[in-house]
Coordinates of N, CA and C in Angstrom, one line a residue:
X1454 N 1.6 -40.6 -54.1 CA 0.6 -39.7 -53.6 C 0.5 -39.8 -52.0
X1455 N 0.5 -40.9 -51.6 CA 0.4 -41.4 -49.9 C 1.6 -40.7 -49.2
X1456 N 2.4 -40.9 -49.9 CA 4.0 -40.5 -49.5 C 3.8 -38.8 -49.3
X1457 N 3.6 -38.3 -50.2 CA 3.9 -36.9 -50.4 C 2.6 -36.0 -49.0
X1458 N 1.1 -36.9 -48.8 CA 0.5 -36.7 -47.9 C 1.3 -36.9 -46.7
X1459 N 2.2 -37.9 -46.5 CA 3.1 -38.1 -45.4 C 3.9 -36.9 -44.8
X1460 N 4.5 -36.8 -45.7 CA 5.4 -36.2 -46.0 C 5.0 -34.3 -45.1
X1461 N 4.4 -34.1 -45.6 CA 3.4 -32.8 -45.3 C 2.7 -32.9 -44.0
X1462 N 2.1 -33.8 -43.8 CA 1.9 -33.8 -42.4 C 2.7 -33.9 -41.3
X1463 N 4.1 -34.8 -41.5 CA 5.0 -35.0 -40.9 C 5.6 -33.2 -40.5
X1464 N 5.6 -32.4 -41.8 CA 6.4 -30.9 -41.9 C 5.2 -30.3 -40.8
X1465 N 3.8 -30.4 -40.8 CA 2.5 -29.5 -40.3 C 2.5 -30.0 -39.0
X1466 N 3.5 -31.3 -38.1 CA 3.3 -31.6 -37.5 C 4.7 -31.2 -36.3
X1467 N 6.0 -31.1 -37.3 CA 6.9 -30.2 -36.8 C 7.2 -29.0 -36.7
X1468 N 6.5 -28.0 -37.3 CA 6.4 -26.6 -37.4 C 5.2 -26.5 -36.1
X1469 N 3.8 -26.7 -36.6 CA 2.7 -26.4 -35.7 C 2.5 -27.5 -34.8
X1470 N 3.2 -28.0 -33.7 CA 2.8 -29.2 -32.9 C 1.3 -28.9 -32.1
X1471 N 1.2 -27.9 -31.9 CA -0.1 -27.2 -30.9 C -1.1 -27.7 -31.7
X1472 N -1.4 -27.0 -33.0 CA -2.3 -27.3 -33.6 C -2.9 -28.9 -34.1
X1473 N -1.6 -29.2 -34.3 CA -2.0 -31.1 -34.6 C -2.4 -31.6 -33.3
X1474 N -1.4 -31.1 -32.4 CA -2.1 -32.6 -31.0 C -3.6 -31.8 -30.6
X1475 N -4.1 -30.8 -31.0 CA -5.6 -30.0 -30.9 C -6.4 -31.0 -31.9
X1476 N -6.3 -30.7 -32.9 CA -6.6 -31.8 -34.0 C -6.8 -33.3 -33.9
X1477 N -6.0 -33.7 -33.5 CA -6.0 -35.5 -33.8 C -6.5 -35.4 -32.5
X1478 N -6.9 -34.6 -31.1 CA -7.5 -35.3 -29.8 C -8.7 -34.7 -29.9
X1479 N -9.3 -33.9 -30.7 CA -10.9 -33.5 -30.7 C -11.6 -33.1 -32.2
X1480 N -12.8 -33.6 -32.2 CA -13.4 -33.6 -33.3 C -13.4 -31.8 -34.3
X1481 N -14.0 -31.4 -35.4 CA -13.5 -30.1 -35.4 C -14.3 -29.4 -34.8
X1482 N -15.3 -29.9 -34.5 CA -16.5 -29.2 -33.2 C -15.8 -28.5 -32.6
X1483 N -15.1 -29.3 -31.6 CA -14.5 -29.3 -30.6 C -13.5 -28.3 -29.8
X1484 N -12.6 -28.2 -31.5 CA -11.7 -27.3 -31.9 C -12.2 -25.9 -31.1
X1485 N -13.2 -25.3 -32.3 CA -13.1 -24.0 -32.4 C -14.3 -24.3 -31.1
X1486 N -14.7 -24.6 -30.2 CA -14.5 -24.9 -29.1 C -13.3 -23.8 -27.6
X1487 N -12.5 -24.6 -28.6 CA -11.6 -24.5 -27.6 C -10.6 -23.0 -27.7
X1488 N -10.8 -22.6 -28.8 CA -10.5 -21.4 -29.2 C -11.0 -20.3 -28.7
X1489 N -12.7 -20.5 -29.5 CA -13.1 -19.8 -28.4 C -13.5 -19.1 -26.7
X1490 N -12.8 -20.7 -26.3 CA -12.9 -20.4 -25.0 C -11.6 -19.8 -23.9
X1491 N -10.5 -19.6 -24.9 CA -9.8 -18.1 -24.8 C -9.9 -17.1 -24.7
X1492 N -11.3 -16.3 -24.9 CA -11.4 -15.1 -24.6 C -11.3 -14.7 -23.5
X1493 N -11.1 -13.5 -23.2 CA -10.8 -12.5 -22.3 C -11.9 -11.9 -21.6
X1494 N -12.2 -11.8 -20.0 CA -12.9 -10.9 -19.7 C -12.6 -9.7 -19.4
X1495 N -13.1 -8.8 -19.6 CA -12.8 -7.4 -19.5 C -13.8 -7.0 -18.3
X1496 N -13.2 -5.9 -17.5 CA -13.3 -4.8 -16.5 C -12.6 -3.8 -16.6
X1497 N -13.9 -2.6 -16.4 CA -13.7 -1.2 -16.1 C -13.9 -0.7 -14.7
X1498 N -12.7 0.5 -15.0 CA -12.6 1.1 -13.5 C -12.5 2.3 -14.1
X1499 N -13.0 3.5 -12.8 CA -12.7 4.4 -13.2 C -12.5 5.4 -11.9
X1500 N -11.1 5.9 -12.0 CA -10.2 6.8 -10.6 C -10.5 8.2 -10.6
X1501 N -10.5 8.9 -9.5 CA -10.6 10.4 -9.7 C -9.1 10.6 -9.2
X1502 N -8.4 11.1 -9.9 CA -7.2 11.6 -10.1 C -6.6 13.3 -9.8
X1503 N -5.9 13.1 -9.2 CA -5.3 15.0 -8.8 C -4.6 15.4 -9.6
X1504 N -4.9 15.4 -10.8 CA -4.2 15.9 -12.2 C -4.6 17.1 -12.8
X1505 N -3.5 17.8 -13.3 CA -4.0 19.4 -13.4 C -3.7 20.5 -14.6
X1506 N -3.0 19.1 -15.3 CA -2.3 19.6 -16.5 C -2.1 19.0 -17.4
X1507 N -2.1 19.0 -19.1 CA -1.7 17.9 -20.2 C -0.5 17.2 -19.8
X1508 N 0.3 17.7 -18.8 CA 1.6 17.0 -18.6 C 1.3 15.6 -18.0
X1509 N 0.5 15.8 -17.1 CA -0.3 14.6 -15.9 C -0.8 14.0 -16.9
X1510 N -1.6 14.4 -17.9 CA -2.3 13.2 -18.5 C -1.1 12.2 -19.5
X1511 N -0.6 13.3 -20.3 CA 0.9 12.6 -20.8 C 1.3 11.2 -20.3
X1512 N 1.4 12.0 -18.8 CA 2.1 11.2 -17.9 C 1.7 9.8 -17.3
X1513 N 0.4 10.0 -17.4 CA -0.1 8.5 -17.0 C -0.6 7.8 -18.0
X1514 N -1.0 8.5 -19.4 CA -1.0 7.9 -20.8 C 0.5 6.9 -20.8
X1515 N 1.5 7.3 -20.5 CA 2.8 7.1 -21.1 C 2.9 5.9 -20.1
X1516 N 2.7 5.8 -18.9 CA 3.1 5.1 -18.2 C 2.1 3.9 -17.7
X1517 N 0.7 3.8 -17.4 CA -0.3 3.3 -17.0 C -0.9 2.5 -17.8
X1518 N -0.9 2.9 -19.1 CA -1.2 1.9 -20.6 C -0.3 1.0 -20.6
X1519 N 0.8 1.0 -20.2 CA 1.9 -0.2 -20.0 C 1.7 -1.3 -19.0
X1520 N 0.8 -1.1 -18.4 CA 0.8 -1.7 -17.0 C 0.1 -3.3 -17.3
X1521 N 0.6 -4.3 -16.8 CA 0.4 -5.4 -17.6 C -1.4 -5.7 -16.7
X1522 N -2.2 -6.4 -18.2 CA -2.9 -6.4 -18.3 C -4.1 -5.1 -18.9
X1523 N -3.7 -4.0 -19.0 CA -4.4 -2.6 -19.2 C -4.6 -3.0 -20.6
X1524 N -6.2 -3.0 -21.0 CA -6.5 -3.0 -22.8 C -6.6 -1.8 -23.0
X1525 N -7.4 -0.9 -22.2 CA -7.7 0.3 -22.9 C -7.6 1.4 -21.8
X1526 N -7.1 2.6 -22.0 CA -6.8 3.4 -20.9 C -7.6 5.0 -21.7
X1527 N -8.4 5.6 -21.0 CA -8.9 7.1 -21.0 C -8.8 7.8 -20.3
X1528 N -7.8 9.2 -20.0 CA -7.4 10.0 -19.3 C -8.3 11.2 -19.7
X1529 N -9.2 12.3 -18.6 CA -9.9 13.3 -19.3 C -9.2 14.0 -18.1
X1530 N -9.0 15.3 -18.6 CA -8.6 16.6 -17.4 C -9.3 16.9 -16.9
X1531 N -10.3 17.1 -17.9 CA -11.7 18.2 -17.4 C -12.7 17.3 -16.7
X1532 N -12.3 16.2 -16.4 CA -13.2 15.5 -15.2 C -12.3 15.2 -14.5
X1533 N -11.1 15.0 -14.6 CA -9.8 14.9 -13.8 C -10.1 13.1 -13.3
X1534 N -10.9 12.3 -14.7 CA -10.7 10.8 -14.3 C -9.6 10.3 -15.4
X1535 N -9.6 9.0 -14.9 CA -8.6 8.0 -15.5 C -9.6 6.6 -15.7
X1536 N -10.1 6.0 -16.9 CA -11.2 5.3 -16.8 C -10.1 3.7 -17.8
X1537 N -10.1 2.4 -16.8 CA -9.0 1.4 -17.7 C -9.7 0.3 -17.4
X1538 N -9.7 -0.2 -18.7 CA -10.7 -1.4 -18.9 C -9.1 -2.3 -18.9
X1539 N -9.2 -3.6 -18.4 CA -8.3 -4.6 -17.9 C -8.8 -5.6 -17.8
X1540 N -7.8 -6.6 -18.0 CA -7.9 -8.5 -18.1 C -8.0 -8.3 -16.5
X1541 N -8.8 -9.3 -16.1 CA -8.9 -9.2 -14.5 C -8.0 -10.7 -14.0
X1542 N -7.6 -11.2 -15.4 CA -6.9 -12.3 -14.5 C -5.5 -12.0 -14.5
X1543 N -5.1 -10.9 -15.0 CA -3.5 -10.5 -15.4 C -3.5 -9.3 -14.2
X1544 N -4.5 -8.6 -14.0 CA -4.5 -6.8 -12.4 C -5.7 -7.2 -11.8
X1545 N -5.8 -6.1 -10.9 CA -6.9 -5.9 -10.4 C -6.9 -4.2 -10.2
X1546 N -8.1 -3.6 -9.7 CA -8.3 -2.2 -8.9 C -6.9 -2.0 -8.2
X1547 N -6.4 -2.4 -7.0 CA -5.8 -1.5 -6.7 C -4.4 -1.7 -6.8
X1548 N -3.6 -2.8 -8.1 CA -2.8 -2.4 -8.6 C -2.8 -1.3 -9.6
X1549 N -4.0 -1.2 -10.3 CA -3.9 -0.1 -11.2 C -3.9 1.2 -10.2
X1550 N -4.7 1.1 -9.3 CA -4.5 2.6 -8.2 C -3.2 2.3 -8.0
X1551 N -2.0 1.8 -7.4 CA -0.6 1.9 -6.9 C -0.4 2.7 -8.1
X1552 N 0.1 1.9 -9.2 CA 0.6 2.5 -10.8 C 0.4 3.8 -10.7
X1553 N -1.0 4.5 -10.8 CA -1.1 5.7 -10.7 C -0.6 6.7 -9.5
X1554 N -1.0 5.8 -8.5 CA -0.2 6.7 -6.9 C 0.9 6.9 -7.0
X1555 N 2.2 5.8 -7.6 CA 3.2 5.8 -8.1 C 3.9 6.9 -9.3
X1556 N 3.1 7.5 -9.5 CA 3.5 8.6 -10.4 C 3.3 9.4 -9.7
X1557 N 2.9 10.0 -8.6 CA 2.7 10.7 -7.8 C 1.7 11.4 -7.9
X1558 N 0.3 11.0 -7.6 CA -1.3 11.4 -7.2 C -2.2 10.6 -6.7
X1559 N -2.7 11.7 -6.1 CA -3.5 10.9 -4.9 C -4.8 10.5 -6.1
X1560 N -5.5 9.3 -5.8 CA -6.3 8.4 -6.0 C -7.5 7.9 -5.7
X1561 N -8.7 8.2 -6.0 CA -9.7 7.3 -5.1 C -10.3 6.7 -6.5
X1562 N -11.3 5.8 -6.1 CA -12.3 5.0 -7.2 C -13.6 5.3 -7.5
X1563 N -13.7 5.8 -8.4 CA -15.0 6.6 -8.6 C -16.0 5.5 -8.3
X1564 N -16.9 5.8 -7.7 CA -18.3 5.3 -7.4 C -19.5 5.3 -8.2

């Protein structure tokens, strides 16, 4: 029985190494702890954009949601914004303004 516990942990210990050396150095308190203190903060921005057509929104749908760090992206015509919630430690404002300038439109930051 000892053996076969060995045995198993030795396998849980070479597949998941992360999870064991989390394990054997903090109580399980501790753990989910440390889990949760992975989360993400999130920021929103929102651009007034010179967009004038479903093509423009397409367009920066297609290309701006890509943009590393971007969780959530909302393009409206009929307000002619671009509104992108982002990891602030992955972008900031005015790399997401470049991205967008970069497709070719002018840009400001709504107030």
């Amino acid at each position: 029985m000892k053996k076969s516990i060995l045995i198993i942990a030795a396998a849980c210990a070479f597949m998941c190494p992360g999870i064991m050396s989390v394990a054997a150095e903090a109580p399980a308190s501790e753990v989910v702890a440390i889990s949760q203190s992975r989360k993400t903060v999130s920021k929103t921005v929102t651009f007034n954009v010179t967009m004038h057509c479903e093509k423009c929104v397409k367009k920066i749908n297609e290309n701006v949601s890509f943009e590393k760090g971007v969780k959530d992206l909302s393009v409206s015509l009929d307000k002619k914004t671009v509104t992108v919630t982002y990891d602030p430690a992955k972008t900031d404002v005015a790399r997401l303004k470049a991205a967008i300038e970069k497709l070719g439109y002018k840009v400001t930051v709504k107030e």
